[in-house]
Coordinates of C-alpha atoms and ligand atoms in Angstrom, one line a residue:
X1 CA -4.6 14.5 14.1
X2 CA -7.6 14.9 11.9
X3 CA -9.2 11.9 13.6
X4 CA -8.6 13.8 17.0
X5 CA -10.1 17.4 15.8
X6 CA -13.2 15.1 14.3
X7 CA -13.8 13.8 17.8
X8 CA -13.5 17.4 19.3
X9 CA -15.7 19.0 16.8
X10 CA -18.0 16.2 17.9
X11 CA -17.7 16.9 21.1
X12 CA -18.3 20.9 21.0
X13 CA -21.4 20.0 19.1
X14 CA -22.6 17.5 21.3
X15 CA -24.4 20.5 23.7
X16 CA -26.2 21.8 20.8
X17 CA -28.2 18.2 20.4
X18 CA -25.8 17.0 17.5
X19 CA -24.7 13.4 17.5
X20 CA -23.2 11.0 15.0
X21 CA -25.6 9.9 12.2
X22 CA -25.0 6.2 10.9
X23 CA -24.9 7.9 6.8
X24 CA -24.3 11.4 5.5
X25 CA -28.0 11.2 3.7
X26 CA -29.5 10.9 7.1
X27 CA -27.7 13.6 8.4
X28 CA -29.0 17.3 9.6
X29 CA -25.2 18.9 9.4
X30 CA -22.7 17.0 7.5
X31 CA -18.6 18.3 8.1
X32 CA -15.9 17.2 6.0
X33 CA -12.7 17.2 8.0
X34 CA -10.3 17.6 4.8
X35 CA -6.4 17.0 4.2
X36 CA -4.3 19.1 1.9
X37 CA -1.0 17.2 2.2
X38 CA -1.3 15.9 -1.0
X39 CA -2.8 16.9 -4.4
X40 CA -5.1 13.9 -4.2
X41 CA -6.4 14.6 -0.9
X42 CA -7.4 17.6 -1.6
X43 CA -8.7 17.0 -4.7
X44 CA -10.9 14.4 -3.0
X45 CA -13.0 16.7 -1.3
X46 CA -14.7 18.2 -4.0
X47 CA -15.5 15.2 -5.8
X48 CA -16.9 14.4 -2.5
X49 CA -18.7 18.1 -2.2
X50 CA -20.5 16.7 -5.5
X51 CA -22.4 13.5 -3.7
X52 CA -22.9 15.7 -1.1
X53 CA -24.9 18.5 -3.2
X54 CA -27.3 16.1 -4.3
X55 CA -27.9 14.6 -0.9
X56 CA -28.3 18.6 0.4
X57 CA -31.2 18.9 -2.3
X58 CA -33.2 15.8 -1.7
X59 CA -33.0 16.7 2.0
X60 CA -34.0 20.1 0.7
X61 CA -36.8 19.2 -1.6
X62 CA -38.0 17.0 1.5
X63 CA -38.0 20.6 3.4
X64 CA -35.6 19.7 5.7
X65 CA -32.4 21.4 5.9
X66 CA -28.8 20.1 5.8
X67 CA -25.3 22.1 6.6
X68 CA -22.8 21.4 5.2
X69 CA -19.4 22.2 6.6
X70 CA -15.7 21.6 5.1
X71 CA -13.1 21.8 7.9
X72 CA -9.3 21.4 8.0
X73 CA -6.6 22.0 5.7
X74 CA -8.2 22.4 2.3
X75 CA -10.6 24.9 4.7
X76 CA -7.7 26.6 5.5
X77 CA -6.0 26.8 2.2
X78 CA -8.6 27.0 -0.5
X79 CA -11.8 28.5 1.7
X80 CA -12.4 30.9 -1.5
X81 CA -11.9 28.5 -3.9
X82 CA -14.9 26.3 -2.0
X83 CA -17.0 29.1 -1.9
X84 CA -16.4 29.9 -5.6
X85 CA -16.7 26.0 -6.9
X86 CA -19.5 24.7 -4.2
X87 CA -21.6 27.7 -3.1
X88 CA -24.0 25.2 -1.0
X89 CA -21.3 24.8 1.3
X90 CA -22.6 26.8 4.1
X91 CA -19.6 26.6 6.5
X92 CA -15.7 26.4 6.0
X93 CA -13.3 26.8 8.5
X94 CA -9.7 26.3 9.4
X95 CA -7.9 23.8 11.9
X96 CA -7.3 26.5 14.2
X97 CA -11.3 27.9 14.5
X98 CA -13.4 24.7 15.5
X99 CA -14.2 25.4 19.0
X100 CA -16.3 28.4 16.8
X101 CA -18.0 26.0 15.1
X102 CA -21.7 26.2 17.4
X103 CA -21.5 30.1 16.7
X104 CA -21.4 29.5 12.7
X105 CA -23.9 26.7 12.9
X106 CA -26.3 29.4 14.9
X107 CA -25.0 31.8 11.7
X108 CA -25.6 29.3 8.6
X109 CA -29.1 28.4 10.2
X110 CA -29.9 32.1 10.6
X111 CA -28.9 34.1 7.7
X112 CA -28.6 31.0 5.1
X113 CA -25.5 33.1 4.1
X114 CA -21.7 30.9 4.5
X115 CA -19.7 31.5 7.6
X116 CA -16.2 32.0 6.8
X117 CA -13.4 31.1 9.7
X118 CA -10.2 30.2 9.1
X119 CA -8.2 32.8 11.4
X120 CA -5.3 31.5 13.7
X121 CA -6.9 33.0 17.2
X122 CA -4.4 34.4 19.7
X123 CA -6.8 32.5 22.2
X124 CA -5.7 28.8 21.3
X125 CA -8.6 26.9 20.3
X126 CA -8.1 24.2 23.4
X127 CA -8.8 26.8 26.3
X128 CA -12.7 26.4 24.8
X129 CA -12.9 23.0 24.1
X130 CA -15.3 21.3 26.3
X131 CA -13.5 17.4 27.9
X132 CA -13.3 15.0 25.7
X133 CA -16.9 12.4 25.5
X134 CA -15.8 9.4 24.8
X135 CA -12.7 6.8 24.4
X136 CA -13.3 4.3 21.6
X137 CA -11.5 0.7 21.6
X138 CA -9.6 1.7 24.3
X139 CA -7.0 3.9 22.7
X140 CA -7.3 7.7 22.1
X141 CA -5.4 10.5 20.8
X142 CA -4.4 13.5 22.7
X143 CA -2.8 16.4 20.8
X144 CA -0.6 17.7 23.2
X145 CA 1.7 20.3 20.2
X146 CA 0.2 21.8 16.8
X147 CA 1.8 23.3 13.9
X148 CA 5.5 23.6 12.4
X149 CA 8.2 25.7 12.2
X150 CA 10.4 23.4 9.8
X151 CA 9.5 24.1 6.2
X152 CA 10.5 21.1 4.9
X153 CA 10.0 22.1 1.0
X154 CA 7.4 20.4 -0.2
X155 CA 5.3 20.8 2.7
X156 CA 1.9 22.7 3.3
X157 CA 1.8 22.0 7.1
X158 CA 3.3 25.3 8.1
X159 CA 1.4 27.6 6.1
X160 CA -1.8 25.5 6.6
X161 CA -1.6 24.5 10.2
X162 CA 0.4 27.5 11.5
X163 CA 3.1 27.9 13.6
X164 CA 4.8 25.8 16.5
X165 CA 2.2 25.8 19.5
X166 CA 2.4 23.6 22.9
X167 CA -0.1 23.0 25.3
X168 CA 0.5 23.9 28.7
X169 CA 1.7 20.1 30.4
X170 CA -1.4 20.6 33.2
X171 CA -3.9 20.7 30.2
X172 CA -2.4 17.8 28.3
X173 CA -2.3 15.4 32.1
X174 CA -6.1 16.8 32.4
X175 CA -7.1 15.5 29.2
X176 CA -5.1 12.5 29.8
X177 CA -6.6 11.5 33.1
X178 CA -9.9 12.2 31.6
X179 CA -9.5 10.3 28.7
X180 CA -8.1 6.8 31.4
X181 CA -11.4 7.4 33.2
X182 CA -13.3 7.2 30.2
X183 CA -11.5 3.7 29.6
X184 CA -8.3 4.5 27.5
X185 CA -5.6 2.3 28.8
X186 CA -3.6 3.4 25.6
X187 CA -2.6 7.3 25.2
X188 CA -1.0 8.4 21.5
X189 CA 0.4 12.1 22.1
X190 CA -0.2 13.8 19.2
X191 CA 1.7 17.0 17.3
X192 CA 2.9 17.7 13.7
X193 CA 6.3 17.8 15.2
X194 CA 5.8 16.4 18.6
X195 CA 9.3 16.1 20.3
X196 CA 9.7 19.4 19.9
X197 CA 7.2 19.7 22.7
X198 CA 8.3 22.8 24.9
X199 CA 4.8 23.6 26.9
X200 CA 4.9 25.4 30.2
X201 CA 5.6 22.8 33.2
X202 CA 3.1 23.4 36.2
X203 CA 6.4 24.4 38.4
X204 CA 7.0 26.9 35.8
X205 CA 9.7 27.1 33.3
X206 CA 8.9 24.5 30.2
X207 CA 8.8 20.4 29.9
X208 CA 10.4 18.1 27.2
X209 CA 8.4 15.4 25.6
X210 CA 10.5 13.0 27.3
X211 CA 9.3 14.8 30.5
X212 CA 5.7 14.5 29.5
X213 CA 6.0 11.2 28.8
X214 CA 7.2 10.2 32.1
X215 CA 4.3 12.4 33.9
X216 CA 1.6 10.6 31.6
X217 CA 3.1 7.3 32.6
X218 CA 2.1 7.8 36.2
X219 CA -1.3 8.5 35.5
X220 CA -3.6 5.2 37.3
X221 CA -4.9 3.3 34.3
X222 CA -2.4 4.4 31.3
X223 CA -0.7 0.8 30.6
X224 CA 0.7 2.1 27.0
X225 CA 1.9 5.5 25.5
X226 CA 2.9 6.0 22.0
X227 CA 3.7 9.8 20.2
X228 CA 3.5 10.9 16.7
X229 CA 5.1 12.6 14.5
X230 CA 8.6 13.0 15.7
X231 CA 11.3 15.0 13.2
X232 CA 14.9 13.4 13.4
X233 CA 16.9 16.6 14.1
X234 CA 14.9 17.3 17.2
X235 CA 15.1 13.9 19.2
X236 CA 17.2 14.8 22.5
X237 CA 18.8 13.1 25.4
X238 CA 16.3 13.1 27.4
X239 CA 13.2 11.4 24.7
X240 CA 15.8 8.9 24.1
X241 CA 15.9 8.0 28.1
X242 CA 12.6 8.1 27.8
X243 CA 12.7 5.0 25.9
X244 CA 15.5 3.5 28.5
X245 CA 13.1 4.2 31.4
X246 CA 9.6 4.4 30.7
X247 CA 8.3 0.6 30.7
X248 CA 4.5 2.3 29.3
X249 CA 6.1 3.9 26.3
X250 CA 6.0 1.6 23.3
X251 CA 9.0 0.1 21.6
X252 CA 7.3 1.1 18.2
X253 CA 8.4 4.9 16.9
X254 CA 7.3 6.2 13.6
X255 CA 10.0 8.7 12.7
X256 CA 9.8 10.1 9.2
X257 CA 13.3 10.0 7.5
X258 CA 11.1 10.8 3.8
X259 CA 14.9 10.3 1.6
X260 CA 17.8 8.0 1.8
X261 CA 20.0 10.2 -0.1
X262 CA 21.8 13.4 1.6
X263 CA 22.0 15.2 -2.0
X264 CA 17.4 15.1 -1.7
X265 CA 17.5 15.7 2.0
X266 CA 19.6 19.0 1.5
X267 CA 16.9 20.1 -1.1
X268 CA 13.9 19.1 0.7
X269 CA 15.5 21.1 4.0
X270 CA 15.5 18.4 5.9
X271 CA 18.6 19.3 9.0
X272 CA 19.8 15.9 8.8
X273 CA 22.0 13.5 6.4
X274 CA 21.4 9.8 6.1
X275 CA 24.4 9.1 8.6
X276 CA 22.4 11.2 11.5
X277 CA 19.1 9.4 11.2
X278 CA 21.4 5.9 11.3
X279 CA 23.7 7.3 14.4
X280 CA 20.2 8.6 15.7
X281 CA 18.9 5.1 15.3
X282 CA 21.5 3.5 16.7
X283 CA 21.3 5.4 19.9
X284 CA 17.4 4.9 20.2
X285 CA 18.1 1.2 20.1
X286 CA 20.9 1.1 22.3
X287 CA 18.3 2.5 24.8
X288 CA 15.9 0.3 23.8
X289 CA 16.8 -3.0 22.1
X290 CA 13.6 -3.9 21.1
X291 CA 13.0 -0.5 19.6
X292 CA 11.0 -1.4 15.8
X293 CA 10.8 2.1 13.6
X294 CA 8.3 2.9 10.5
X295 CA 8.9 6.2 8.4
X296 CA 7.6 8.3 6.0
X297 CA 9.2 8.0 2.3
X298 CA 8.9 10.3 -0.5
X299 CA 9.5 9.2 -4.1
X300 CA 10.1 11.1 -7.1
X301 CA 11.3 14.6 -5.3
X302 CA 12.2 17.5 -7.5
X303 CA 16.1 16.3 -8.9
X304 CA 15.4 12.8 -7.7
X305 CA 17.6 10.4 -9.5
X306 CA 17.8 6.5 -10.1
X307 CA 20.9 6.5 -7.6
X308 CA 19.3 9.0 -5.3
X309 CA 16.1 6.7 -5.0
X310 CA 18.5 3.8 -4.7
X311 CA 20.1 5.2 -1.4
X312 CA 16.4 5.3 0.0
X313 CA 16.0 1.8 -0.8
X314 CA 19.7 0.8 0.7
X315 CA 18.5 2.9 3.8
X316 CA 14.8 0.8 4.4
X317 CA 16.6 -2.3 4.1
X318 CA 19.5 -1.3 6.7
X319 CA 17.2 0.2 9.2
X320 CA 15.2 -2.4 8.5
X321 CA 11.6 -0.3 9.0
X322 CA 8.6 -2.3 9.6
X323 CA 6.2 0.0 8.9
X324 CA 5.8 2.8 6.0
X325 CA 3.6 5.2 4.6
X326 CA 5.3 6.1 1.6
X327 CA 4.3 8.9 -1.3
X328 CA 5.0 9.9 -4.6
X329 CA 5.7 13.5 -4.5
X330 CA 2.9 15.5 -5.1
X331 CA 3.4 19.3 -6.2
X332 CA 1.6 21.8 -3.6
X333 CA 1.0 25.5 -4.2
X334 CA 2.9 27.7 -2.4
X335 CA 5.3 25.4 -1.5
X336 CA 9.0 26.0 -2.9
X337 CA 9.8 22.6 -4.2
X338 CA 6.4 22.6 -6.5
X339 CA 9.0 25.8 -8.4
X340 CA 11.8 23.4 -8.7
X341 CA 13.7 22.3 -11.8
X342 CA 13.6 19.0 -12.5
X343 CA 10.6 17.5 -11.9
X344 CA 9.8 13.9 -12.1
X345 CA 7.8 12.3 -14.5
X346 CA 4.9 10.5 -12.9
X347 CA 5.4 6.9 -14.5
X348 CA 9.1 7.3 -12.9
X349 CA 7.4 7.9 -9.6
X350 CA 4.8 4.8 -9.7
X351 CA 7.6 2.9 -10.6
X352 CA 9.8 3.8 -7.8
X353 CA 6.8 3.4 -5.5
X354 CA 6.1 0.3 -6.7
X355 CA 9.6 -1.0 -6.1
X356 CA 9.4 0.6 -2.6
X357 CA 6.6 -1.1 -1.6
X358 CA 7.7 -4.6 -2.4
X359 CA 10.5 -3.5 -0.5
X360 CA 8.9 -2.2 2.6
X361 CA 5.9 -5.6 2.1
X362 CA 9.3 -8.1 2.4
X363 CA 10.4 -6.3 5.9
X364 CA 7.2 -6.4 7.5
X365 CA 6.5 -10.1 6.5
X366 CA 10.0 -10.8 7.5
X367 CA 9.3 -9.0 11.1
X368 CA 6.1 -10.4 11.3
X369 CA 7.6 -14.1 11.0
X370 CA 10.1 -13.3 13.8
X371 CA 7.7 -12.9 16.1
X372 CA 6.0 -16.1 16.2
X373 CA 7.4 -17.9 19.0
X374 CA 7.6 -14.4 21.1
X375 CA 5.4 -13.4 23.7
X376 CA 4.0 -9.7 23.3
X377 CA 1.4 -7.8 24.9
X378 CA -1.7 -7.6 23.5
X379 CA -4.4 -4.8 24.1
X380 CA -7.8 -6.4 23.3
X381 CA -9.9 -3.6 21.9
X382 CA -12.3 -4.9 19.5
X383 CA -14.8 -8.1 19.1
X384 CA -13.3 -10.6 16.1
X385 CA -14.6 -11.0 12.9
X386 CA -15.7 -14.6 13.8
X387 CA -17.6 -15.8 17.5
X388 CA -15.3 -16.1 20.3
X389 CA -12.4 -14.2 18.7
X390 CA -11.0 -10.7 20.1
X391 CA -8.3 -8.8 17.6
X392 CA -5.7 -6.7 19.4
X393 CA -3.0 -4.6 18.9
X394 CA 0.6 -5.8 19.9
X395 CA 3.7 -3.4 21.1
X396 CA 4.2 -3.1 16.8
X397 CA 0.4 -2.2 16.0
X398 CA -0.1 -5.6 14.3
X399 CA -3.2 -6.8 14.6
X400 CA -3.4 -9.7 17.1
X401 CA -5.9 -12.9 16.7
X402 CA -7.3 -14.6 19.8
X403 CA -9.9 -17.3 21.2
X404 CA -11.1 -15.5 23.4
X405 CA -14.1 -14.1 25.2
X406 CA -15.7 -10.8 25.5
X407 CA -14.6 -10.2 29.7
X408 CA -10.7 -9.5 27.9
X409 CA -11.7 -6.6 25.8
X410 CA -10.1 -3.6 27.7
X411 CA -7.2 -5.7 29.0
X412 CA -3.8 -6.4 28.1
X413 CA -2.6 -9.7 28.3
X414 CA 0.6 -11.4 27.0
X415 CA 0.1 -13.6 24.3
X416 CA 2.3 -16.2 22.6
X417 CA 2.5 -15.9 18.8
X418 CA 1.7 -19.0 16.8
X419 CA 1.5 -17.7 13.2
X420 CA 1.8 -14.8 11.1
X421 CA -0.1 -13.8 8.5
X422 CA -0.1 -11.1 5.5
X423 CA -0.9 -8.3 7.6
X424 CA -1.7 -9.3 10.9
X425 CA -0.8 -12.2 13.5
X426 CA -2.3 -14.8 16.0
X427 CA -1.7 -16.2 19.4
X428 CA -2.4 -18.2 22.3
X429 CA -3.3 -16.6 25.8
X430 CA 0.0 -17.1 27.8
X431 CA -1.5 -15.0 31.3
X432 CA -3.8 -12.4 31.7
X433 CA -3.9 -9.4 33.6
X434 CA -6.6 -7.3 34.2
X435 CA -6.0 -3.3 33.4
X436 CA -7.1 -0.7 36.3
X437 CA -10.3 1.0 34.4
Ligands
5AD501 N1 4.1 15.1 -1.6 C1 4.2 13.8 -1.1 N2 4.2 13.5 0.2 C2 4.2 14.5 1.1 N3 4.2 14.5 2.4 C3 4.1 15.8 2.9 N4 4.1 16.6 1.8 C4 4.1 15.8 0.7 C5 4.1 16.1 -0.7 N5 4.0 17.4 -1.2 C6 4.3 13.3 3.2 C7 5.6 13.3 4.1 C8 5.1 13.6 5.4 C9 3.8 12.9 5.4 C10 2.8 13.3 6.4 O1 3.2 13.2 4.1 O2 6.2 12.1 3.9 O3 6.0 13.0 6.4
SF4_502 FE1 5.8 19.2 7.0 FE2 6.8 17.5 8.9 FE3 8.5 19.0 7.4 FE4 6.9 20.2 9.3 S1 8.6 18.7 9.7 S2 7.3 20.9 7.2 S3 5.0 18.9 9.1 S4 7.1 17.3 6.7

């Protein structure tokens, strides 16, 4: 999502004469769209505040002048503790307050003095973005629901990105339309907690992702939907039909199960057990038999024990996940876990992330091996490293190696797999059809 608000905030800023600079030290206005997920994250951005104080003052010494702005979580969270460690920071402001940001450049260039928003406007922030400018490789985001009600324990989202909020489903098939003209043949809806999508239909009453979906699907030029983040306890009838039904929607769903063992999931306040996300998954791929899954994984939760962390590993290997971003748990303030007895020391949690991680490396290289022989689609979207190569992204994400020429990039073709590799795979053109731009 942060990649989406960085290509909005472009966007609003794009009237005022602002466009992407190739380096920071070139830059007149430098933002820093920041995460807070995660200690490190966070932590991050004021190590990176530090480079850019020095690039401020050569500007400065030059006499020209360079903003700097820190948006997004760490904004939102810790906009007095910026002020207090990096006074040269002359904007910060919240996820929720970026359509603002042409008023505080106007006020940071004025008075010199730092422009402080990090409200949650009762006006949503999308009825004053301008359209989207411009689609990248093909593919762009669309966030479509913001924010979360769950309060999953040791989780910032809801205090930093506020509550549930769905777009009206008009707005999102404008955007989306938009976005195919501009050449996106590949949507991703976006939302903290996506299918629980509930935004007011254009007949009235409200639509279901599932419904969303199939409206999206319809649009001239959208070949290939994907939505992220999806939480377990909220995936209905109707999404999984969507799967059934929907030949545009990708067999490839990221759906974050973070613990394999019911005694963690209890404590992190999950709503589900281990034997719901398996019945769960079972139904998805009784839908869709071709149906791959990555999750999210947290190690070394508040209580964790060796058997607990063992369940997690039992779970990954019987679900079989492809894909996984997977953590060790990182304390956050304000968050009720970070008060929890016992605590996890963080040698146990390298060591269980380590032993994840082979885990989750052997399934992928095992899934990417039984795809050679298969034919999958293939959306060219960028030039090869090499001449006369196009990479692409299959159904799964992986990366997809052709001989090819330059007239493919924007299509999808299908392409038969040859070999696979560490991380990515390669293939021989099989047919090729062009994609409506
Ligand atoms: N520590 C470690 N990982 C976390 N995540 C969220 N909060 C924390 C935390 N405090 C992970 C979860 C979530 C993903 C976006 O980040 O796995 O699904
Ligand atoms: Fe955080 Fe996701 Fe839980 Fe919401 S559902 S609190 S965003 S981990």
């Amino acid at each position: 999502m942060n990649v989406y608000d960085s290509a909005r905030m472009a966007d609003v800023l794009a009237p005022l004469g602002y466009e992407p600079a190739d380096s920071a030290a070139d830059a007149d206005m430098v933002i820093l769209n920041t995460c807070h997920i995660r200690e490190k994250a966070a932590e991050k951005v004021f190590s990176e505040l530090g480079r850019l104080r020095e690039a401020k003052e050569q500007k400065n010494r030059a006499g020209e002048p360079m903003i700097i702005a820190v948006a997004g979580c760490v904004a939102q969270a810790e906009g007095a503790e910026i002020r207090a460690r990096a006074p040269f920071v002359d904007i910060v402001l919240g996820p929720q307050t970026y359509h603002r940001l042409p008023e505080m450049v106007a006020r940071a260039s004025r008075a010199g003095g730092v422009a402080l928003d990090t409200e949650f406007p009762v006006q949503t922030k999308f009825d004053s973005l301008p359209p989207p400018g411009r689609v990248e490789n093909h593919a762009a985001f669309l966030t479509v629901q913001e924010g979360c009600d769950k309060f999953c324990t040791f989780c910032v989202v809801p205090y930093t990105r506020g509550a549930e909020y769905s777009r009206p489903a008009a707005d999102v098939l404008d955007e989306a339309r938009h976005l195919a003209k501009l050449g996106a043949c590949e949507i991703t809806l976006l939302g903290q907690n996506v299918n629980n999508y509930h935004g007011a239909a254009p007949g009235g009453g409200d639509w279901t992702l599932g419904r969303l979906i199939r409206a999206v699907a319809d649009i001239d030029g959208i070949e290939r939907i994907r939505y992220t983040t999806s939480y377990p306890a909220d995936v209905d009838a109707d999404l999984i039909a969507a799967h059934r039904d929907v030949p545009q929607l990708m067999p490839f769903l990221h759906l974050p199960v973070q613990s394999g063992s019911d005694r963690v999931l209890a404590a992190m306040n999950r709503r589900h057990v281990s034997a719901d996300y398996r019945r769960l998954v079972d139904r998805l791929r009784a839908a869709k038999p071709d149906l791959a899954l990555s999750t999210d994984l947290i190690v070394g939760f508040p209580g964790e024990t060796e058997a607990d962390f063992e369940a997690t590993l039992a779970l990954v290997e019987e679900i079989g996940f492809i894909q996984s971003y997977s953590f060790k748990y990182s304390p956050r303030p304000g968050t009720p876990a970070a008060q929890m007895t016992g605590q996890v020391p963080d040698e146990v949690k390298a060591d269980r992330l380590a032993r994840l991680q082979v885990r989750l490396a052997t399934n992928q290289e095992r899934f990417n091996r039984a795809c050679v022989g298969r034919v999958l689609s293939v959306l060219f979207d960028r030039r090869g490293r090499r001449p006369g190569q196009l990479l692409g992204r299959s159904p799964y994400m992986q990366p997809v190696h052709v001989a090819a020429d330059d007239s493919l990039l924007g299509t999808i073709a299908d392409l038969r797999i040859e070999a696979s590799h560490a991380n990515s795979l390669s293939g021989l053109l099989a047919d090729t059809r062009e994609v409506a731009a």
